JSON list of C-alpha atoms in Angstrom, two decimals:
[
{"chain": "A", "resi": 1, "resn": "MET", "atom": "CA", "xyz": [138.98, 53.93, 141.89]},
{"chain": "A", "resi": 2, "resn": "SER", "atom": "CA", "xyz": [138.13, 50.85, 143.89]},
{"chain": "A", "resi": 3, "resn": "ARG", "atom": "CA", "xyz": [134.53, 49.85, 144.71]},
{"chain": "A", "resi": 4, "resn": "GLY", "atom": "CA", "xyz": [133.37, 51.68, 147.80]},
{"chain": "A", "resi": 5, "resn": "GLN", "atom": "CA", "xyz": [136.21, 54.27, 148.06]},
{"chain": "A", "resi": 6, "resn": "GLN", "atom": "CA", "xyz": [135.61, 56.75, 150.66]},
{"chain": "A", "resi": 7, "resn": "GLN", "atom": "CA", "xyz": [134.14, 59.94, 149.28]},
{"chain": "A", "resi": 8, "resn": "SER", "atom": "CA", "xyz": [136.61, 62.15, 151.22]},
{"chain": "A", "resi": 9, "resn": "GLN", "atom": "CA", "xyz": [139.31, 61.04, 148.71]},
{"chain": "A", "resi": 10, "resn": "LEU", "atom": "CA", "xyz": [137.10, 61.91, 145.52]},
{"chain": "A", "resi": 11, "resn": "ARG", "atom": "CA", "xyz": [136.45, 65.54, 144.34]},
{"chain": "A", "resi": 12, "resn": "LEU", "atom": "CA", "xyz": [133.83, 66.58, 142.02]},
{"chain": "A", "resi": 13, "resn": "GLU", "atom": "CA", "xyz": [136.22, 69.11, 140.48]},
{"chain": "A", "resi": 14, "resn": "ASP", "atom": "CA", "xyz": [138.78, 66.49, 139.50]},
{"chain": "A", "resi": 15, "resn": "LEU", "atom": "CA", "xyz": [136.12, 64.15, 137.90]},
{"chain": "A", "resi": 16, "resn": "ILE", "atom": "CA", "xyz": [133.75, 66.41, 136.12]},
{"chain": "A", "resi": 17, "resn": "PRO", "atom": "CA", "xyz": [134.02, 69.53, 133.41]},
{"chain": "A", "resi": 18, "resn": "HIS", "atom": "CA", "xyz": [130.79, 71.31, 135.10]},
{"chain": "A", "resi": 19, "resn": "ARG", "atom": "CA", "xyz": [131.79, 74.28, 137.37]},
{"chain": "A", "resi": 20, "resn": "ALA", "atom": "CA", "xyz": [129.49, 76.83, 139.24]},
{"chain": "A", "resi": 21, "resn": "PRO", "atom": "CA", "xyz": [126.89, 77.81, 138.93]},
{"chain": "A", "resi": 22, "resn": "ARG", "atom": "CA", "xyz": [126.25, 74.92, 136.53]},
{"chain": "A", "resi": 23, "resn": "LEU", "atom": "CA", "xyz": [127.45, 72.19, 138.68]},
{"chain": "A", "resi": 24, "resn": "LEU", "atom": "CA", "xyz": [124.47, 70.87, 140.49]},
{"chain": "A", "resi": 25, "resn": "LEU", "atom": "CA", "xyz": [125.80, 68.22, 142.37]},
{"chain": "A", "resi": 26, "resn": "ASP", "atom": "CA", "xyz": [127.18, 68.30, 146.00]},
{"chain": "A", "resi": 27, "resn": "ASP", "atom": "CA", "xyz": [129.58, 65.46, 146.69]},
{"chain": "A", "resi": 28, "resn": "VAL", "atom": "CA", "xyz": [130.86, 62.17, 145.34]},
{"chain": "A", "resi": 29, "resn": "MET", "atom": "CA", "xyz": [129.64, 59.04, 147.36]},
{"chain": "A", "resi": 30, "resn": "THR", "atom": "CA", "xyz": [131.44, 56.31, 145.12]},
{"chain": "A", "resi": 31, "resn": "VAL", "atom": "CA", "xyz": [132.71, 55.89, 141.81]},
{"chain": "A", "resi": 32, "resn": "ASP", "atom": "CA", "xyz": [134.20, 52.85, 139.83]},
{"chain": "A", "resi": 33, "resn": "ASP", "atom": "CA", "xyz": [134.06, 50.93, 136.70]},
{"chain": "A", "resi": 34, "resn": "LEU", "atom": "CA", "xyz": [130.38, 49.68, 137.62]},
{"chain": "A", "resi": 35, "resn": "ALA", "atom": "CA", "xyz": [128.55, 53.10, 138.58]},
{"chain": "A", "resi": 36, "resn": "ALA", "atom": "CA", "xyz": [128.96, 56.44, 140.15]},
{"chain": "A", "resi": 37, "resn": "THR", "atom": "CA", "xyz": [126.56, 57.70, 143.15]},
{"chain": "A", "resi": 38, "resn": "THR", "atom": "CA", "xyz": [126.73, 61.41, 143.89]},
{"chain": "A", "resi": 39, "resn": "VAL", "atom": "CA", "xyz": [124.86, 63.39, 146.80]},
{"chain": "A", "resi": 40, "resn": "VAL", "atom": "CA", "xyz": [122.79, 66.51, 146.13]},
{"chain": "A", "resi": 41, "resn": "ASN", "atom": "CA", "xyz": [121.50, 68.20, 149.23]},
{"chain": "A", "resi": 42, "resn": "ILE", "atom": "CA", "xyz": [118.26, 70.05, 148.71]},
{"chain": "A", "resi": 43, "resn": "THR", "atom": "CA", "xyz": [118.22, 73.27, 150.36]},
{"chain": "A", "resi": 44, "resn": "SER", "atom": "CA", "xyz": [116.97, 76.75, 149.91]},
{"chain": "A", "resi": 45, "resn": "ALA", "atom": "CA", "xyz": [120.56, 77.74, 148.42]},
{"chain": "A", "resi": 46, "resn": "THR", "atom": "CA", "xyz": [120.40, 74.84, 145.96]},
{"chain": "A", "resi": 47, "resn": "ARG", "atom": "CA", "xyz": [120.28, 76.02, 142.48]},
{"chain": "A", "resi": 48, "resn": "HIS", "atom": "CA", "xyz": [116.67, 75.82, 140.96]},
{"chain": "A", "resi": 49, "resn": "PHE", "atom": "CA", "xyz": [115.14, 76.05, 144.28]},
{"chain": "A", "resi": 50, "resn": "ASP", "atom": "CA", "xyz": [111.74, 77.14, 144.16]},
{"chain": "A", "resi": 51, "resn": "SER", "atom": "CA", "xyz": [110.39, 78.87, 147.15]},
{"chain": "A", "resi": 52, "resn": "ALA", "atom": "CA", "xyz": [106.91, 78.61, 146.09]},
{"chain": "A", "resi": 53, "resn": "LEU", "atom": "CA", "xyz": [107.48, 74.89, 145.82]},
{"chain": "A", "resi": 54, "resn": "ASP", "atom": "CA", "xyz": [109.65, 74.60, 148.90]},
{"chain": "A", "resi": 55, "resn": "GLY", "atom": "CA", "xyz": [111.93, 72.61, 146.95]},
{"chain": "A", "resi": 56, "resn": "VAL", "atom": "CA", "xyz": [113.56, 71.92, 143.48]},
{"chain": "A", "resi": 57, "resn": "PRO", "atom": "CA", "xyz": [111.40, 70.80, 140.41]},
{"chain": "A", "resi": 58, "resn": "ALA", "atom": "CA", "xyz": [111.83, 66.98, 139.80]},
{"chain": "A", "resi": 59, "resn": "TRP", "atom": "CA", "xyz": [112.56, 67.62, 136.04]},
{"chain": "A", "resi": 60, "resn": "ILE", "atom": "CA", "xyz": [115.93, 68.79, 137.27]},
{"chain": "A", "resi": 61, "resn": "GLY", "atom": "CA", "xyz": [116.77, 65.51, 138.23]},
{"chain": "A", "resi": 62, "resn": "ILE", "atom": "CA", "xyz": [117.54, 64.70, 134.46]},
{"chain": "A", "resi": 63, "resn": "GLU", "atom": "CA", "xyz": [120.40, 67.14, 134.89]},
{"chain": "A", "resi": 64, "resn": "TYR", "atom": "CA", "xyz": [121.44, 65.45, 138.26]},
{"chain": "A", "resi": 65, "resn": "MET", "atom": "CA", "xyz": [121.47, 62.21, 136.30]},
{"chain": "A", "resi": 66, "resn": "ALA", "atom": "CA", "xyz": [123.43, 63.68, 133.27]},
{"chain": "A", "resi": 67, "resn": "GLN", "atom": "CA", "xyz": [126.11, 65.02, 135.92]},
{"chain": "A", "resi": 68, "resn": "THR", "atom": "CA", "xyz": [126.60, 61.78, 137.62]},
{"chain": "A", "resi": 69, "resn": "VAL", "atom": "CA", "xyz": [127.24, 60.24, 134.14]},
{"chain": "A", "resi": 70, "resn": "SER", "atom": "CA", "xyz": [129.83, 62.83, 133.50]},
{"chain": "A", "resi": 71, "resn": "LEU", "atom": "CA", "xyz": [131.19, 61.92, 136.70]},
{"chain": "A", "resi": 72, "resn": "TRP", "atom": "CA", "xyz": [131.55, 58.18, 135.87]},
{"chain": "A", "resi": 73, "resn": "SER", "atom": "CA", "xyz": [132.97, 59.10, 132.58]},
{"chain": "A", "resi": 74, "resn": "GLY", "atom": "CA", "xyz": [135.56, 61.39, 134.12]},
{"chain": "A", "resi": 75, "resn": "ASN", "atom": "CA", "xyz": [136.63, 58.73, 136.41]},
{"chain": "A", "resi": 76, "resn": "ARG", "atom": "CA", "xyz": [136.94, 56.30, 133.37]},
{"chain": "A", "resi": 77, "resn": "LEU", "atom": "CA", "xyz": [138.98, 58.82, 131.50]},
{"chain": "A", "resi": 78, "resn": "LEU", "atom": "CA", "xyz": [141.46, 59.59, 134.22]},
{"chain": "A", "resi": 79, "resn": "GLN", "atom": "CA", "xyz": [141.98, 55.91, 135.08]},
{"chain": "A", "resi": 80, "resn": "ASN", "atom": "CA", "xyz": [143.00, 55.55, 131.40]},
{"chain": "A", "resi": 81, "resn": "GLY", "atom": "CA", "xyz": [145.47, 58.41, 131.61]},
{"chain": "A", "resi": 82, "resn": "GLN", "atom": "CA", "xyz": [143.20, 60.80, 129.66]},
{"chain": "A", "resi": 83, "resn": "PRO", "atom": "CA", "xyz": [141.98, 64.29, 130.46]},
{"chain": "A", "resi": 84, "resn": "ILE", "atom": "CA", "xyz": [138.18, 64.76, 131.24]},
{"chain": "A", "resi": 85, "resn": "ARG", "atom": "CA", "xyz": [136.12, 66.19, 128.60]},
{"chain": "A", "resi": 86, "resn": "ILE", "atom": "CA", "xyz": [132.72, 67.25, 128.01]},
{"chain": "A", "resi": 87, "resn": "GLY", "atom": "CA", "xyz": [129.86, 65.09, 126.99]},
{"chain": "A", "resi": 88, "resn": "PHE", "atom": "CA", "xyz": [126.34, 65.71, 125.47]},
{"chain": "A", "resi": 89, "resn": "LEU", "atom": "CA", "xyz": [123.16, 64.44, 126.84]},
{"chain": "A", "resi": 90, "resn": "LEU", "atom": "CA", "xyz": [121.41, 63.00, 123.77]},
{"chain": "A", "resi": 91, "resn": "GLY", "atom": "CA", "xyz": [117.98, 62.24, 125.54]},
{"chain": "A", "resi": 92, "resn": "THR", "atom": "CA", "xyz": [116.32, 60.50, 128.14]},
{"chain": "A", "resi": 93, "resn": "ARG", "atom": "CA", "xyz": [114.12, 57.60, 127.97]},
{"chain": "A", "resi": 94, "resn": "ARG", "atom": "CA", "xyz": [111.18, 56.56, 130.53]},
{"chain": "A", "resi": 95, "resn": "TYR", "atom": "CA", "xyz": [111.94, 59.40, 133.01]},
{"chain": "A", "resi": 96, "resn": "TYR", "atom": "CA", "xyz": [109.60, 58.18, 136.09]},
{"chain": "A", "resi": 97, "resn": "CYS", "atom": "CA", "xyz": [109.49, 60.26, 139.36]},
{"chain": "A", "resi": 98, "resn": "GLU", "atom": "CA", "xyz": [107.37, 59.45, 142.08]},
{"chain": "A", "resi": 99, "resn": "GLN", "atom": "CA", "xyz": [107.04, 63.15, 143.13]},
{"chain": "A", "resi": 100, "resn": "SER", "atom": "CA", "xyz": [107.02, 66.42, 141.43]},
{"chain": "A", "resi": 101, "resn": "VAL", "atom": "CA", "xyz": [109.35, 68.20, 143.83]},
{"chain": "A", "resi": 102, "resn": "PHE", "atom": "CA", "xyz": [112.51, 67.21, 145.55]},
{"chain": "A", "resi": 103, "resn": "THR", "atom": "CA", "xyz": [111.82, 68.92, 148.89]},
{"chain": "A", "resi": 104, "resn": "ASN", "atom": "CA", "xyz": [113.83, 71.14, 151.13]},
{"chain": "A", "resi": 105, "resn": "GLY", "atom": "CA", "xyz": [115.69, 69.22, 153.65]},
{"chain": "A", "resi": 106, "resn": "SER", "atom": "CA", "xyz": [116.05, 66.21, 151.45]},
{"chain": "A", "resi": 107, "resn": "THR", "atom": "CA", "xyz": [119.26, 64.34, 150.55]},
{"chain": "A", "resi": 108, "resn": "LEU", "atom": "CA", "xyz": [119.45, 62.51, 147.43]},
{"chain": "A", "resi": 109, "resn": "MET", "atom": "CA", "xyz": [121.68, 59.85, 146.16]},
{"chain": "A", "resi": 110, "resn": "VAL", "atom": "CA", "xyz": [121.87, 59.67, 142.15]},
{"chain": "A", "resi": 111, "resn": "THR", "atom": "CA", "xyz": [123.28, 56.71, 140.79]},
{"chain": "A", "resi": 112, "resn": "ALA", "atom": "CA", "xyz": [124.44, 56.13, 136.94]},
{"chain": "A", "resi": 113, "resn": "THR", "atom": "CA", "xyz": [125.05, 52.59, 135.77]},
{"chain": "A", "resi": 114, "resn": "PRO", "atom": "CA", "xyz": [126.57, 52.04, 132.34]},
{"chain": "A", "resi": 115, "resn": "ARG", "atom": "CA", "xyz": [124.71, 49.68, 130.29]},
{"chain": "A", "resi": 116, "resn": "PHE", "atom": "CA", "xyz": [125.75, 50.42, 126.68]},
{"chain": "A", "resi": 117, "resn": "LEU", "atom": "CA", "xyz": [129.44, 52.02, 125.45]},
{"chain": "A", "resi": 118, "resn": "ASP", "atom": "CA", "xyz": [130.78, 51.90, 121.95]},
{"chain": "A", "resi": 119, "resn": "GLY", "atom": "CA", "xyz": [133.94, 53.00, 120.34]},
{"chain": "A", "resi": 120, "resn": "SER", "atom": "CA", "xyz": [132.23, 56.07, 118.78]},
{"chain": "A", "resi": 121, "resn": "GLY", "atom": "CA", "xyz": [131.44, 57.64, 122.11]},
{"chain": "A", "resi": 122, "resn": "LEU", "atom": "CA", "xyz": [127.69, 56.73, 122.31]},
{"chain": "A", "resi": 123, "resn": "SER", "atom": "CA", "xyz": [126.56, 55.44, 125.57]},
{"chain": "A", "resi": 124, "resn": "ALA", "atom": "CA", "xyz": [123.27, 54.57, 127.62]},
{"chain": "A", "resi": 125, "resn": "PHE", "atom": "CA", "xyz": [123.07, 54.59, 131.35]},
{"chain": "A", "resi": 126, "resn": "ASP", "atom": "CA", "xyz": [120.52, 53.47, 133.99]},
{"chain": "A", "resi": 127, "resn": "CYS", "atom": "CA", "xyz": [120.00, 56.03, 136.52]},
{"chain": "A", "resi": 128, "resn": "THR", "atom": "CA", "xyz": [118.02, 56.52, 139.82]},
{"chain": "A", "resi": 129, "resn": "ILE", "atom": "CA", "xyz": [117.63, 59.07, 142.30]},
{"chain": "A", "resi": 130, "resn": "ALA", "atom": "CA", "xyz": [117.11, 57.67, 145.79]},
{"chain": "A", "resi": 131, "resn": "LEU", "atom": "CA", "xyz": [116.05, 59.57, 148.91]},
{"chain": "A", "resi": 132, "resn": "LYS", "atom": "CA", "xyz": [119.08, 59.17, 151.75]},
{"chain": "A", "resi": 133, "resn": "SER", "atom": "CA", "xyz": [117.80, 58.29, 154.89]},
{"chain": "A", "resi": 134, "resn": "ALA", "atom": "CA", "xyz": [119.90, 58.95, 157.99]},
{"chain": "A", "resi": 135, "resn": "SER", "atom": "CA", "xyz": [117.84, 57.26, 160.16]},
{"chain": "A", "resi": 136, "resn": "ASP", "atom": "CA", "xyz": [117.78, 53.64, 159.01]},
{"chain": "A", "resi": 137, "resn": "VAL", "atom": "CA", "xyz": [120.98, 52.61, 157.26]},
{"chain": "A", "resi": 138, "resn": "CYS", "atom": "CA", "xyz": [119.80, 48.89, 156.87]},
{"chain": "A", "resi": 139, "resn": "SER", "atom": "CA", "xyz": [116.84, 49.53, 154.81]},
{"chain": "A", "resi": 140, "resn": "PRO", "atom": "CA", "xyz": [117.13, 50.37, 151.28]},
{"chain": "A", "resi": 141, "resn": "ALA", "atom": "CA", "xyz": [116.78, 54.13, 150.19]},
{"chain": "A", "resi": 142, "resn": "PRO", "atom": "CA", "xyz": [113.45, 54.69, 148.52]},
{"chain": "A", "resi": 143, "resn": "ILE", "atom": "CA", "xyz": [113.73, 55.32, 144.77]},
{"chain": "A", "resi": 144, "resn": "LEU", "atom": "CA", "xyz": [112.08, 58.79, 143.89]},
{"chain": "A", "resi": 145, "resn": "ALA", "atom": "CA", "xyz": [113.01, 58.67, 139.94]},
{"chain": "A", "resi": 146, "resn": "SER", "atom": "CA", "xyz": [114.51, 56.60, 137.37]},
{"chain": "A", "resi": 147, "resn": "ALA", "atom": "CA", "xyz": [115.43, 56.86, 133.58]},
{"chain": "A", "resi": 148, "resn": "ARG", "atom": "CA", "xyz": [117.78, 55.67, 130.92]},
{"chain": "A", "resi": 149, "resn": "ILE", "atom": "CA", "xyz": [120.16, 58.57, 129.90]},
{"chain": "A", "resi": 150, "resn": "ASN", "atom": "CA", "xyz": [121.73, 58.54, 126.43]},
{"chain": "A", "resi": 151, "resn": "ALA", "atom": "CA", "xyz": [124.90, 60.50, 125.95]},
{"chain": "A", "resi": 152, "resn": "TYR", "atom": "CA", "xyz": [127.52, 61.23, 123.54]},
{"chain": "A", "resi": 153, "resn": "GLU", "atom": "CA", "xyz": [131.13, 61.70, 124.20]},
{"chain": "A", "resi": 154, "resn": "PRO", "atom": "CA", "xyz": [133.33, 62.47, 121.25]},
{"chain": "A", "resi": 155, "resn": "GLU", "atom": "CA", "xyz": [136.89, 62.13, 121.18]},
{"chain": "A", "resi": 156, "resn": "HIS", "atom": "CA", "xyz": [137.42, 65.84, 120.05]},
{"chain": "A", "resi": 157, "resn": "PRO", "atom": "CA", "xyz": [134.32, 67.72, 121.43]},
{"chain": "A", "resi": 158, "resn": "GLU", "atom": "CA", "xyz": [135.43, 70.99, 120.44]},
{"chain": "A", "resi": 159, "resn": "LEU", "atom": "CA", "xyz": [134.82, 69.63, 116.66]},
{"chain": "A", "resi": 160, "resn": "VAL", "atom": "CA", "xyz": [131.30, 69.15, 117.48]},
{"chain": "A", "resi": 161, "resn": "LEU", "atom": "CA", "xyz": [130.95, 72.41, 119.16]},
{"chain": "A", "resi": 162, "resn": "SER", "atom": "CA", "xyz": [132.51, 74.36, 116.31]},
{"chain": "A", "resi": 163, "resn": "GLN", "atom": "CA", "xyz": [130.12, 72.52, 113.53]},
{"chain": "A", "resi": 164, "resn": "SER", "atom": "CA", "xyz": [127.05, 73.57, 115.59]},
{"chain": "A", "resi": 165, "resn": "HIS", "atom": "CA", "xyz": [127.36, 77.31, 114.58]}
]
């Protein structure tokens, strides 16, 4: 996919193996070789919404990031003529979040940028969650959270899963 491709041409279901109710992302903003950006709209219908907090606990942001990594990977696989496949979140380094809750009515932009990829399937991504502001498109979106996500995407994930029993 080319840089800046319109989101209407991109479908989550085509690029990521997650399905409801485990799919936490709402839309694709952009995806290319350099990064992927997705959208999460926080409403009372959002999975993991806590009415007592009037939002989603910020620790769920790690999964938003991991699913955005998965989307980037799915795009790369499809561009190389391969089917999408599952990967594994190995860990997170330095998850910093400016707030404890992603509040009701917020629109989040989740970005994953690859920093390390190797032939064995190990990878590391720099990820951010920014608050999308409809009022001022000229100023940068405030960064709410950041982390380094470490992942593993084996060529044959079914073998990894069968060995876990």
